[in-house]
PDB file of C-alpha atoms and ligand atoms in Angstrom:
ATOM      1  CA  MET C 839      -0.022  -0.021  -0.113  1.00 64.00           C
ATOM      2  CA  SER C 840       1.330   3.447  -0.861  1.00 82.00           C
ATOM      3  CA  GLU C 841       2.037   6.123   1.735  1.00 91.00           C
ATOM      4  CA  GLN C 842      -0.756   8.239   3.249  1.00 96.00           C
ATOM      5  CA  TRP C 843       0.180  11.903   3.112  1.00 98.00           C
ATOM      6  CA  ILE C 844      -1.435  14.289   5.489  1.00 98.00           C
ATOM      7  CA  PHE C 845      -1.123  18.146   5.171  1.00 98.00           C
ATOM      8  CA  LEU C 846       0.294  19.522   8.408  1.00 98.00           C
ATOM      9  CA  ASN C 847       0.825  23.461   8.730  1.00 98.00           C
ATOM     10  CA  GLY C 848       2.077  23.789   4.911  1.00 97.00           C
ATOM     11  CA  GLU C 849       3.994  20.556   4.668  1.00 98.00           C
ATOM     12  CA  PHE C 850       3.061  16.871   3.674  1.00 98.00           C
ATOM     13  CA  VAL C 851       3.960  14.420   6.212  1.00 98.00           C
ATOM     14  CA  THR C 852       3.363  10.652   6.565  1.00 98.00           C
ATOM     15  CA  LYS C 853       0.641   9.432   8.832  1.00 96.00           C
ATOM     16  CA  GLU C 854       3.185   8.176  11.514  1.00 96.00           C
ATOM     17  CA  ASN C 855       4.750  11.675  11.296  1.00 97.00           C
ATOM     18  CA  ALA C 856       1.463  13.608  11.552  1.00 98.00           C
ATOM     19  CA  LYS C 857       1.649  14.693  15.224  1.00 97.00           C
ATOM     20  CA  ILE C 858       0.659  17.840  17.004  1.00 97.00           C
ATOM     21  CA  SER C 859       1.450  19.025  20.538  1.00 98.00           C
ATOM     22  CA  VAL C 860      -0.567  17.954  23.543  1.00 98.00           C
ATOM     23  CA  TYR C 861      -0.626  21.697  24.493  1.00 98.00           C
ATOM     24  CA  ASP C 862      -2.689  22.428  21.273  1.00 98.00           C
ATOM     25  CA  HIS C 863      -5.953  24.071  22.424  1.00 98.00           C
ATOM     26  CA  GLY C 864      -7.952  22.121  19.997  1.00 98.00           C
ATOM     27  CA  PHE C 865      -7.051  19.014  22.049  1.00 98.00           C
ATOM     28  CA  LEU C 866      -7.151  20.801  25.499  1.00 98.00           C
ATOM     29  CA  TYR C 867     -10.352  22.728  24.948  1.00 98.00           C
ATOM     30  CA  GLY C 868     -12.023  21.763  21.742  1.00 98.00           C
ATOM     31  CA  ASP C 869     -11.002  25.212  20.621  1.00 98.00           C
ATOM     32  CA  GLY C 870     -10.980  25.090  16.683  1.00 98.00           C
ATOM     33  CA  VAL C 871     -13.230  24.376  13.657  1.00 98.00           C
ATOM     34  CA  PHE C 872     -13.521  21.691  11.089  1.00 98.00           C
ATOM     35  CA  GLU C 873     -14.962  20.468   7.908  1.00 98.00           C
ATOM     36  CA  GLY C 874     -15.838  17.127   6.326  1.00 98.00           C
ATOM     37  CA  ILE C 875     -15.708  17.142   2.466  1.00 98.00           C
ATOM     38  CA  ARG C 876     -16.206  14.455  -0.173  1.00 97.00           C
ATOM     39  CA  VAL C 877     -14.445  13.635  -3.424  1.00 96.00           C
ATOM     40  CA  TYR C 878     -16.414  11.736  -5.816  1.00 95.00           C
ATOM     41  CA  SER C 879     -14.698  10.471  -9.014  1.00 93.00           C
ATOM     42  CA  GLY C 880     -11.932  13.138  -8.692  1.00 95.00           C
ATOM     43  CA  ASN C 881     -14.506  15.970  -8.205  1.00 96.00           C
ATOM     44  CA  VAL C 882     -14.536  17.738  -4.846  1.00 97.00           C
ATOM     45  CA  PHE C 883     -18.238  18.268  -3.989  1.00 97.00           C
ATOM     46  CA  ARG C 884     -19.148  21.811  -3.255  1.00 97.00           C
ATOM     47  CA  LEU C 885     -15.600  22.737  -2.036  1.00 98.00           C
ATOM     48  CA  ARG C 886     -16.257  26.434  -2.114  1.00 97.00           C
ATOM     49  CA  GLU C 887     -19.345  26.111   0.135  1.00 98.00           C
ATOM     50  CA  HIS C 888     -17.339  23.947   2.679  1.00 98.00           C
ATOM     51  CA  ILE C 889     -14.449  26.524   2.782  1.00 98.00           C
ATOM     52  CA  ASP C 890     -17.054  29.270   3.141  1.00 98.00           C
ATOM     53  CA  ARG C 891     -18.582  27.476   6.157  1.00 98.00           C
ATOM     54  CA  LEU C 892     -15.125  26.845   7.664  1.00 98.00           C
ATOM     55  CA  TYR C 893     -14.077  30.497   7.550  1.00 98.00           C
ATOM     56  CA  ASN C 894     -17.554  31.606   8.852  1.00 98.00           C
ATOM     57  CA  SER C 895     -17.164  29.053  11.890  1.00 98.00           C
ATOM     58  CA  ALA C 896     -13.662  30.518  12.568  1.00 98.00           C
ATOM     59  CA  LYS C 897     -14.912  34.095  12.347  1.00 98.00           C
ATOM     60  CA  SER C 898     -17.573  33.250  14.777  1.00 97.00           C
ATOM     61  CA  ILE C 899     -15.033  32.076  17.334  1.00 97.00           C
ATOM     62  CA  LEU C 900     -12.362  34.870  16.472  1.00 98.00           C
ATOM     63  CA  LEU C 901      -9.924  32.352  15.019  1.00 98.00           C
ATOM     64  CA  THR C 902      -7.872  33.706  12.038  1.00 98.00           C
ATOM     65  CA  ILE C 903      -7.074  30.979   9.693  1.00 98.00           C
ATOM     66  CA  PRO C 904      -3.514  31.547   8.345  1.00 98.00           C
ATOM     67  CA  TYR C 905      -4.413  31.091   4.761  1.00 98.00           C
ATOM     68  CA  THR C 906      -6.707  32.653   2.255  1.00 98.00           C
ATOM     69  CA  LYS C 907      -9.633  30.772   0.988  1.00 98.00           C
ATOM     70  CA  GLU C 908      -7.887  30.243  -2.372  1.00 98.00           C
ATOM     71  CA  GLU C 909      -4.724  28.895  -0.655  1.00 98.00           C
ATOM     72  CA  MET C 910      -6.961  26.531   1.439  1.00 98.00           C
ATOM     73  CA  ILE C 911      -8.830  25.421  -1.703  1.00 98.00           C
ATOM     74  CA  HIS C 912      -5.385  24.765  -3.286  1.00 97.00           C
ATOM     75  CA  TYR C 913      -4.146  22.788  -0.296  1.00 98.00           C
ATOM     76  CA  VAL C 914      -7.268  20.635  -0.070  1.00 98.00           C
ATOM     77  CA  VAL C 915      -6.953  19.692  -3.768  1.00 98.00           C
ATOM     78  CA  GLU C 916      -3.097  19.047  -3.395  1.00 98.00           C
ATOM     79  CA  THR C 917      -3.777  16.695  -0.474  1.00 98.00           C
ATOM     80  CA  ILE C 918      -6.062  14.571  -2.631  1.00 98.00           C
ATOM     81  CA  ARG C 919      -3.708  14.726  -5.582  1.00 97.00           C
ATOM     82  CA  LYS C 920      -0.712  13.832  -3.386  1.00 97.00           C
ATOM     83  CA  ASN C 921      -2.586  10.568  -2.253  1.00 97.00           C
ATOM     84  CA  GLN C 922      -3.972  10.077  -5.822  1.00 96.00           C
ATOM     85  CA  TYR C 923      -7.409   9.373  -4.595  1.00 96.00           C
ATOM     86  CA  GLN C 924     -10.399   9.380  -6.814  1.00 94.00           C
ATOM     87  CA  ASP C 925     -13.107   8.835  -3.988  1.00 95.00           C
ATOM     88  CA  ALA C 926     -12.177  10.126  -0.456  1.00 96.00           C
ATOM     89  CA  TYR C 927     -13.405  11.774   2.598  1.00 96.00           C
ATOM     90  CA  ILE C 928     -11.397  14.751   3.587  1.00 98.00           C
ATOM     91  CA  ARG C 929     -11.129  16.105   7.147  1.00 98.00           C
ATOM     92  CA  LEU C 930      -9.989  19.706   7.361  1.00 98.00           C
ATOM     93  CA  VAL C 931      -9.173  20.883  10.950  1.00 98.00           C
ATOM     94  CA  VAL C 932      -8.016  24.355  12.117  1.00 98.00           C
ATOM     95  CA  SER C 933      -7.171  24.532  15.760  1.00 98.00           C
ATOM     96  CA  ARG C 934      -6.344  27.523  17.958  1.00 98.00           C
ATOM     97  CA  GLY C 935      -2.815  26.200  18.121  1.00 98.00           C
ATOM     98  CA  VAL C 936      -0.228  25.502  20.908  1.00 98.00           C
ATOM     99  CA  GLY C 937      -0.683  27.482  23.931  1.00 98.00           C
ATOM    100  CA  ASP C 938      -0.346  26.787  27.635  1.00 97.00           C
ATOM    101  CA  LEU C 939      -2.585  25.012  30.040  1.00 98.00           C
ATOM    102  CA  GLY C 940      -4.614  28.174  30.670  1.00 97.00           C
ATOM    103  CA  LEU C 941      -7.797  28.753  28.850  1.00 96.00           C
ATOM    104  CA  ASP C 942      -6.666  32.121  27.282  1.00 97.00           C
ATOM    105  CA  PRO C 943      -6.598  31.781  23.442  1.00 97.00           C
ATOM    106  CA  TYR C 944      -4.279  34.793  23.247  1.00 96.00           C
ATOM    107  CA  ASN C 945      -1.489  32.647  24.512  1.00 96.00           C
ATOM    108  CA  CYS C 946      -1.699  30.305  21.524  1.00 97.00           C
ATOM    109  CA  GLN C 947       1.103  30.965  19.072  1.00 89.00           C
ATOM    110  CA  LYS C 948      -0.577  30.227  15.771  1.00 96.00           C
ATOM    111  CA  PRO C 949      -3.526  28.119  14.455  1.00 98.00           C
ATOM    112  CA  GLN C 950      -2.549  24.668  13.184  1.00 98.00           C
ATOM    113  CA  VAL C 951      -4.090  23.428   9.923  1.00 98.00           C
ATOM    114  CA  VAL C 952      -4.468  19.773   9.288  1.00 98.00           C
ATOM    115  CA  ILE C 953      -5.883  18.144   6.165  1.00 98.00           C
ATOM    116  CA  ILE C 954      -6.586  14.460   6.055  1.00 98.00           C
ATOM    117  CA  ALA C 955      -7.672  12.507   3.162  1.00 97.00           C
ATOM    118  CA  GLU C 956      -8.955   8.871   3.399  1.00 95.00           C
ATOM    119  CA  PRO C 957     -10.296   6.457   0.907  1.00 92.00           C
ATOM    120  CA  LEU C 958     -13.974   6.453   2.070  1.00 77.00           C
ATOM    121  CA  THR C 959     -15.593   4.167   4.589  1.00 66.00           C
ATOM    122  CA  LEU C 960     -19.384   4.752   4.425  1.00 67.00           C
ATOM    123  CA  PHE C 961     -22.331   3.431   6.024  1.00 75.00           C
ATOM    124  CA  PRO C 962     -22.275  -0.245   5.072  1.00 84.00           C
ATOM    125  CA  LYS C 963     -24.026  -0.337   1.583  1.00 86.00           C
ATOM    126  CA  HIS C 964     -26.868  -2.553   2.414  1.00 90.00           C
ATOM    127  CA  LEU C 965     -28.237   0.087   4.762  1.00 91.00           C
ATOM    128  CA  TYR C 966     -29.044   2.309   1.667  1.00 92.00           C
ATOM    129  CA  GLU C 967     -31.311  -0.591   0.562  1.00 93.00           C
ATOM    130  CA  THR C 968     -32.882  -1.406   3.898  1.00 96.00           C
ATOM    131  CA  GLY C 969     -32.909   2.060   5.543  1.00 97.00           C
ATOM    132  CA  ILE C 970     -31.857   2.696   9.185  1.00 97.00           C
ATOM    133  CA  GLU C 971     -33.651   2.823  12.620  1.00 98.00           C
ATOM    134  CA  VAL C 972     -33.256   5.866  14.688  1.00 98.00           C
ATOM    135  CA  VAL C 973     -34.404   7.019  18.145  1.00 98.00           C
ATOM    136  CA  THR C 974     -34.990  10.440  19.595  1.00 98.00           C
ATOM    137  CA  VAL C 975     -32.589  11.071  22.609  1.00 98.00           C
ATOM    138  CA  ALA C 976     -32.899  12.966  26.014  1.00 97.00           C
ATOM    139  CA  THR C 977     -29.617  15.070  25.185  1.00 96.00           C
ATOM    140  CA  ARG C 978     -31.011  18.283  23.746  1.00 96.00           C
ATOM    141  CA  ARG C 979     -29.282  20.385  21.022  1.00 95.00           C
ATOM    142  CA  ASN C 980     -27.169  23.304  22.115  1.00 91.00           C
ATOM    143  CA  ARG C 981     -29.169  26.474  22.129  1.00 90.00           C
ATOM    144  CA  SER C 982     -28.394  28.801  19.362  1.00 86.00           C
ATOM    145  CA  ASP C 983     -27.648  31.563  21.866  1.00 88.00           C
ATOM    146  CA  VAL C 984     -24.993  29.485  23.627  1.00 89.00           C
ATOM    147  CA  LEU C 985     -22.591  27.690  21.054  1.00 90.00           C
ATOM    148  CA  SER C 986     -24.553  28.175  17.964  1.00 92.00           C
ATOM    149  CA  PRO C 987     -25.075  24.701  16.184  1.00 92.00           C
ATOM    150  CA  LYS C 988     -24.212  26.672  13.009  1.00 94.00           C
ATOM    151  CA  VAL C 989     -20.656  26.806  14.234  1.00 96.00           C
ATOM    152  CA  LYS C 990     -18.837  23.668  13.203  1.00 98.00           C
ATOM    153  CA  SER C 991     -16.434  23.682  16.123  1.00 98.00           C
ATOM    154  CA  LEU C 992     -14.314  21.053  17.563  1.00 98.00           C
ATOM    155  CA  ASN C 993     -16.544  21.114  20.453  1.00 95.00           C
ATOM    156  CA  TYR C 994     -18.777  18.093  19.472  1.00 95.00           C
ATOM    157  CA  LEU C 995     -19.474  16.637  22.891  1.00 95.00           C
ATOM    158  CA  ASN C 996     -23.265  17.327  22.468  1.00 94.00           C
ATOM    159  CA  ASN C 997     -23.042  15.093  19.396  1.00 96.00           C
ATOM    160  CA  VAL C 998     -20.910  12.597  21.058  1.00 97.00           C
ATOM    161  CA  LEU C 999     -23.489  12.205  23.933  1.00 97.00           C
ATOM    162  CA  VAL C1000     -26.255  11.797  21.215  1.00 97.00           C
ATOM    163  CA  LYS C1001     -24.290   9.013  19.611  1.00 97.00           C
ATOM    164  CA  ILE C1002     -23.764   7.311  22.863  1.00 98.00           C
ATOM    165  CA  GLU C1003     -27.478   7.311  23.606  1.00 98.00           C
ATOM    166  CA  ALA C1004     -28.057   5.910  20.183  1.00 98.00           C
ATOM    167  CA  HIS C1005     -25.711   3.083  20.938  1.00 97.00           C
ATOM    168  CA  LEU C1006     -27.398   2.426  24.396  1.00 98.00           C
ATOM    169  CA  ALA C1007     -30.639   2.122  22.321  1.00 98.00           C
ATOM    170  CA  ASN C1008     -28.928  -0.332  19.934  1.00 97.00           C
ATOM    171  CA  VAL C1009     -29.227   1.853  16.822  1.00 97.00           C
ATOM    172  CA  SER C1010     -26.505   3.718  14.818  1.00 92.00           C
ATOM    173  CA  GLU C1011     -28.096   7.216  14.739  1.00 96.00           C
ATOM    174  CA  ALA C1012     -30.569   9.426  16.625  1.00 98.00           C
ATOM    175  CA  LEU C1013     -32.542  12.573  16.296  1.00 98.00           C
ATOM    176  CA  ILE C1014     -31.799  15.349  18.412  1.00 98.00           C
ATOM    177  CA  LEU C1015     -34.727  17.750  19.770  1.00 98.00           C
ATOM    178  CA  ASN C1016     -33.944  21.395  20.494  1.00 97.00           C
ATOM    179  CA  ASP C1017     -34.803  22.898  23.909  1.00 95.00           C
ATOM    180  CA  GLN C1018     -38.572  23.458  22.814  1.00 96.00           C
ATOM    181  CA  GLY C1019     -38.969  19.947  21.581  1.00 97.00           C
ATOM    182  CA  TYR C1020     -38.682  20.496  17.858  1.00 98.00           C
ATOM    183  CA  VAL C1021     -36.715  18.132  15.838  1.00 98.00           C
ATOM    184  CA  ALA C1022     -33.350  19.761  15.020  1.00 98.00           C
ATOM    185  CA  GLU C1023     -31.020  17.199  13.258  1.00 98.00           C
ATOM    186  CA  GLY C1024     -29.201  13.933  13.717  1.00 97.00           C
ATOM    187  CA  SER C1025     -25.819  13.476  15.502  1.00 96.00           C
ATOM    188  CA  GLY C1026     -23.939  14.272  12.207  1.00 96.00           C
ATOM    189  CA  ASP C1027     -26.622  14.857   9.690  1.00 97.00           C
ATOM    190  CA  ASN C1028     -29.587  16.906   8.771  1.00 98.00           C
ATOM    191  CA  VAL C1029     -33.085  15.457   8.835  1.00 98.00           C
ATOM    192  CA  PHE C1030     -35.939  15.722   6.273  1.00 98.00           C
ATOM    193  CA  ILE C1031     -39.521  14.440   6.302  1.00 98.00           C
ATOM    194  CA  ILE C1032     -41.927  13.924   3.327  1.00 98.00           C
ATOM    195  CA  LYS C1033     -45.621  14.300   3.784  1.00 98.00           C
ATOM    196  CA  ASP C1034     -48.164  14.336   0.878  1.00 98.00           C
ATOM    197  CA  ASN C1035     -45.363  15.073  -1.656  1.00 98.00           C
ATOM    198  CA  VAL C1036     -44.025  17.955   0.351  1.00 98.00           C
ATOM    199  CA  VAL C1037     -40.518  17.932   1.509  1.00 98.00           C
ATOM    200  CA  TYR C1038     -39.803  19.423   5.036  1.00 98.00           C
ATOM    201  CA  THR C1039     -36.531  20.113   6.863  1.00 98.00           C
ATOM    202  CA  PRO C1040     -36.088  22.137  10.043  1.00 98.00           C
ATOM    203  CA  PRO C1041     -34.849  25.680   9.489  1.00 96.00           C
ATOM    204  CA  GLY C1042     -31.356  26.690  10.934  1.00 92.00           C
ATOM    205  CA  TYR C1043     -32.862  28.518  13.880  1.00 93.00           C
ATOM    206  CA  VAL C1044     -34.392  25.323  15.160  1.00 95.00           C
ATOM    207  CA  GLY C1045     -30.697  24.274  16.072  1.00 94.00           C
ATOM    208  CA  ALA C1046     -29.345  22.515  12.908  1.00 93.00           C
ATOM    209  CA  LEU C1047     -25.977  22.796  11.071  1.00 96.00           C
ATOM    210  CA  GLU C1048     -26.419  24.536   7.683  1.00 95.00           C
ATOM    211  CA  GLY C1049     -25.471  21.271   5.954  1.00 98.00           C
ATOM    212  CA  ILE C1050     -23.878  21.402   2.421  1.00 98.00           C
ATOM    213  CA  THR C1051     -25.688  18.227   1.563  1.00 98.00           C
ATOM    214  CA  ARG C1052     -28.934  19.538   2.891  1.00 98.00           C
ATOM    215  CA  GLN C1053     -28.782  22.508   0.633  1.00 98.00           C
ATOM    216  CA  ALA C1054     -27.866  20.206  -2.324  1.00 98.00           C
ATOM    217  CA  ILE C1055     -31.002  18.095  -1.579  1.00 98.00           C
ATOM    218  CA  ILE C1056     -33.194  21.236  -1.247  1.00 98.00           C
ATOM    219  CA  GLU C1057     -32.045  22.186  -4.697  1.00 98.00           C
ATOM    220  CA  ILE C1058     -32.388  18.847  -6.091  1.00 98.00           C
ATOM    221  CA  ALA C1059     -35.841  18.477  -4.748  1.00 98.00           C
ATOM    222  CA  GLN C1060     -36.951  21.767  -6.072  1.00 98.00           C
ATOM    223  CA  ASP C1061     -35.516  20.863  -9.588  1.00 98.00           C
ATOM    224  CA  LEU C1062     -37.540  17.606  -9.466  1.00 98.00           C
ATOM    225  CA  GLY C1063     -40.714  19.678  -8.863  1.00 98.00           C
ATOM    226  CA  TYR C1064     -41.184  19.085  -5.166  1.00 98.00           C
ATOM    227  CA  VAL C1065     -42.384  21.887  -2.762  1.00 98.00           C
ATOM    228  CA  VAL C1066     -39.742  22.259  -0.014  1.00 98.00           C
ATOM    229  CA  LYS C1067     -40.514  23.983   3.185  1.00 98.00           C
ATOM    230  CA  GLU C1068     -38.084  24.914   5.955  1.00 98.00           C
ATOM    231  CA  GLU C1069     -40.348  24.620   8.881  1.00 97.00           C
ATOM    232  CA  PRO C1070     -39.968  23.334  12.395  1.00 98.00           C
ATOM    233  CA  PHE C1071     -41.730  20.040  13.053  1.00 98.00           C
ATOM    234  CA  THR C1072     -42.251  17.731  16.004  1.00 98.00           C
ATOM    235  CA  ARG C1073     -41.514  14.121  16.842  1.00 98.00           C
ATOM    236  CA  HIS C1074     -45.174  13.423  15.981  1.00 98.00           C
ATOM    237  CA  ASP C1075     -44.764  14.863  12.406  1.00 98.00           C
ATOM    238  CA  VAL C1076     -41.787  12.540  12.022  1.00 98.00           C
ATOM    239  CA  TYR C1077     -43.747   9.365  13.139  1.00 98.00           C
ATOM    240  CA  VAL C1078     -46.688  10.025  10.737  1.00 98.00           C
ATOM    241  CA  ALA C1079     -44.367  11.229   7.763  1.00 98.00           C
ATOM    242  CA  ASP C1080     -44.576   9.171   4.564  1.00 98.00           C
ATOM    243  CA  GLU C1081     -40.872   9.129   4.404  1.00 98.00           C
ATOM    244  CA  VAL C1082     -37.871  10.286   6.495  1.00 98.00           C
ATOM    245  CA  PHE C1083     -34.315  10.659   5.534  1.00 98.00           C
ATOM    246  CA  LEU C1084     -30.983  11.957   6.831  1.00 98.00           C
ATOM    247  CA  THR C1085     -28.279  14.015   4.752  1.00 98.00           C
ATOM    248  CA  GLY C1086     -24.660  14.585   5.382  1.00 97.00           C
ATOM    249  CA  THR C1087     -21.390  14.599   3.762  1.00 96.00           C
ATOM    250  CA  ALA C1088     -20.617  10.963   5.073  1.00 93.00           C
ATOM    251  CA  ALA C1089     -24.327   9.724   5.188  1.00 93.00           C
ATOM    252  CA  GLU C1090     -25.310  11.243   1.753  1.00 95.00           C
ATOM    253  CA  VAL C1091     -28.977  10.504   1.673  1.00 97.00           C
ATOM    254  CA  ILE C1092     -30.109   7.539   3.908  1.00 97.00           C
ATOM    255  CA  ALA C1093     -33.590   6.549   4.471  1.00 98.00           C
ATOM    256  CA  VAL C1094     -34.993   6.106   7.938  1.00 98.00           C
ATOM    257  CA  VAL C1095     -37.500   3.499   8.295  1.00 98.00           C
ATOM    258  CA  LYS C1096     -38.206   3.353  12.070  1.00 98.00           C
ATOM    259  CA  VAL C1097     -38.236   6.171  14.693  1.00 98.00           C
ATOM    260  CA  ASP C1098     -38.834   5.413  18.399  1.00 98.00           C
ATOM    261  CA  GLY C1099     -40.386   2.112  17.382  1.00 98.00           C
ATOM    262  CA  ARG C1100     -42.734   3.473  14.890  1.00 98.00           C
ATOM    263  CA  VAL C1101     -42.386   2.060  11.409  1.00 98.00           C
ATOM    264  CA  ILE C1102     -42.290   4.903   8.807  1.00 98.00           C
ATOM    265  CA  GLY C1103     -44.344   4.407   5.685  1.00 96.00           C
ATOM    266  CA  GLU C1104     -43.989   0.789   4.471  1.00 96.00           C
ATOM    267  CA  GLY C1105     -40.809   0.299   6.592  1.00 97.00           C
ATOM    268  CA  VAL C1106     -38.495   0.427   3.512  1.00 98.00           C
ATOM    269  CA  PRO C1107     -36.849   3.309   1.774  1.00 98.00           C
ATOM    270  CA  GLY C1108     -39.679   5.139   0.014  1.00 98.00           C
ATOM    271  CA  PRO C1109     -39.728   6.144  -3.821  1.00 98.00           C
ATOM    272  CA  HIS C1110     -39.015   9.948  -3.205  1.00 98.00           C
ATOM    273  CA  THR C1111     -36.097   9.261  -0.889  1.00 98.00           C
ATOM    274  CA  LYS C1112     -34.580   6.819  -3.625  1.00 97.00           C
ATOM    275  CA  ARG C1113     -35.243   9.365  -6.352  1.00 98.00           C
ATOM    276  CA  LEU C1114     -33.454  12.117  -4.469  1.00 98.00           C
ATOM    277  CA  LEU C1115     -30.505   9.830  -3.641  1.00 97.00           C
ATOM    278  CA  GLU C1116     -30.235   8.785  -7.207  1.00 97.00           C
ATOM    279  CA  GLU C1117     -30.203  12.277  -8.413  1.00 97.00           C
ATOM    280  CA  PHE C1118     -27.754  13.303  -5.684  1.00 97.00           C
ATOM    281  CA  ARG C1119     -25.412  10.403  -6.912  1.00 95.00           C
ATOM    282  CA  ARG C1120     -25.763  11.447 -10.403  1.00 95.00           C
ATOM    283  CA  ARG C1121     -24.781  15.093  -9.724  1.00 95.00           C
ATOM    284  CA  VAL C1122     -21.889  14.513  -7.357  1.00 95.00           C
ATOM    285  CA  VAL C1123     -19.714  12.805  -9.960  1.00 91.00           C
ATOM    286  CA  SER C1124     -20.325  15.551 -12.469  1.00 87.00           C
ATOM    287  CA  GLU C1125     -20.321  18.696 -10.373  1.00 87.00           C
ATOM    288  CA  GLY C1126     -17.474  20.042  -8.289  1.00 85.00           C
ATOM    289  CA  VAL C1127     -13.852  21.107  -8.424  1.00 89.00           C
ATOM    290  CA  LYS C1128     -11.787  18.780 -10.601  1.00 93.00           C
ATOM    291  CA  VAL C1129      -8.752  17.403  -8.871  1.00 95.00           C
ATOM    292  CA  TYR C1130      -7.177  16.073 -12.054  1.00 93.00           C
ATOM    293  CA  PRO C1131      -8.184  18.588 -14.606  1.00 79.00           C
ATOM    294  CA  THR C1132      -6.322  16.897 -17.400  1.00 64.00           C
ATOM    295  CA  ASN C1133      -8.449  13.809 -16.820  1.00 50.00           C
ATOM    296  CA  VAL C1134      -5.310  11.599 -16.211  1.00 49.00           C
ATOM    297  CA  ASN C1135      -6.430   8.211 -14.837  1.00 50.00           C
ATOM    298  CA  VAL C1136      -4.498   7.839 -11.750  1.00 46.00           C
ATOM    299  CA  GLY C1137      -6.589   5.211 -10.149  1.00 41.00           C
TER     300      GLY C1137
HETATM  301  N1  PMP K 320     -25.274  18.258  11.291  1.00 67.82           N
HETATM  302  C1  PMP K 320     -24.110  17.949  11.968  1.00 67.82           C
HETATM  303  C2  PMP K 320     -24.183  18.236  13.405  1.00 67.82           C
HETATM  304  C3  PMP K 320     -23.004  17.482  11.337  1.00 67.82           C
HETATM  305  O1  PMP K 320     -21.962  17.277  11.944  1.00 67.82           O
HETATM  306  C4  PMP K 320     -23.165  17.497   9.916  1.00 67.82           C
HETATM  307  C5  PMP K 320     -21.844  16.845   9.224  1.00 67.82           C
HETATM  308  N2  PMP K 320     -21.049  18.008   8.847  1.00 67.82           N
HETATM  309  C6  PMP K 320     -24.305  17.686   9.181  1.00 67.82           C
HETATM  310  C7  PMP K 320     -25.311  18.137   9.996  1.00 67.82           C
HETATM  311  C8  PMP K 320     -24.414  17.503   7.794  1.00 67.82           C
HETATM  312  O2  PMP K 320     -23.738  18.540   7.138  1.00 67.82           O
HETATM  313  P1  PMP K 320     -22.984  18.398   5.624  1.00 67.82           P
HETATM  314  O3  PMP K 320     -24.115  17.938   4.698  1.00 67.82           O
HETATM  315  O4  PMP K 320     -22.356  19.649   5.300  1.00 67.82           O
HETATM  316  O5  PMP K 320     -22.069  17.289   5.859  1.00 67.82           O
END
């Protein structure tokens, strides 16, 4: 197997040498931001949108990323190229940097930038055929006026707790409610329901990350002629929906067929979800920033 190269503060290093200090405030305090990005057949899906979201998250926590957006785009593409991947998941992390044990971010020297590209491991393929079961959990979504769920920060403890609750319930994913009981999102994905041919997803203010896949699915659904409404909804609306699905960079579009023991629709992925997934998969291989513009087959 060829070497895996990781971008670390302006250089490519091997996986074994990709190390950062235990005094990094990303490690000590979850002080930093990140992105998850996908490459499909040598096309980076909505890279500009991911970079914009990263810089917005950084701005929100007053973290100055040491590269311009153009430079960052270049480094992401270079990381994929260096590893010669056609299909990959990219993890881009910017931490506050190395400081001391104190909380004060002003003692950190310089933000650290890490770009990891890995050949993809997805949800097992059969789950796209069968759909998944989820539960709603007791852990509530962070309120928007505390740490905004729109900031994709390294502080994912809220989401980790949700994942633990899902495991305790013997399922792989869960729906999070906000402090008022409205459905916000999954632990690492956005949620959609379909009722009477209308597609619904919670608006950002309910407490969801503004997912790049979510936006792509809204656009695809509209192109296919669906009415899409960004409206708050409750657990009850989920239980009685015709179809439910989750969207995310890792999850893509995955049907949910059981929620809190209630079977959704016929208990199998519904026709609308299948159509949206099909169109999503068709678009991701043709859209995006080309990693290998000369179309050289490096596979
Ligand atoms: N919500 C949360 C909490 C997430 O971590 C993610 C994954 N980034 C999403 C939603 C989906 O967003 P995207 O489609 O941009 O991956």
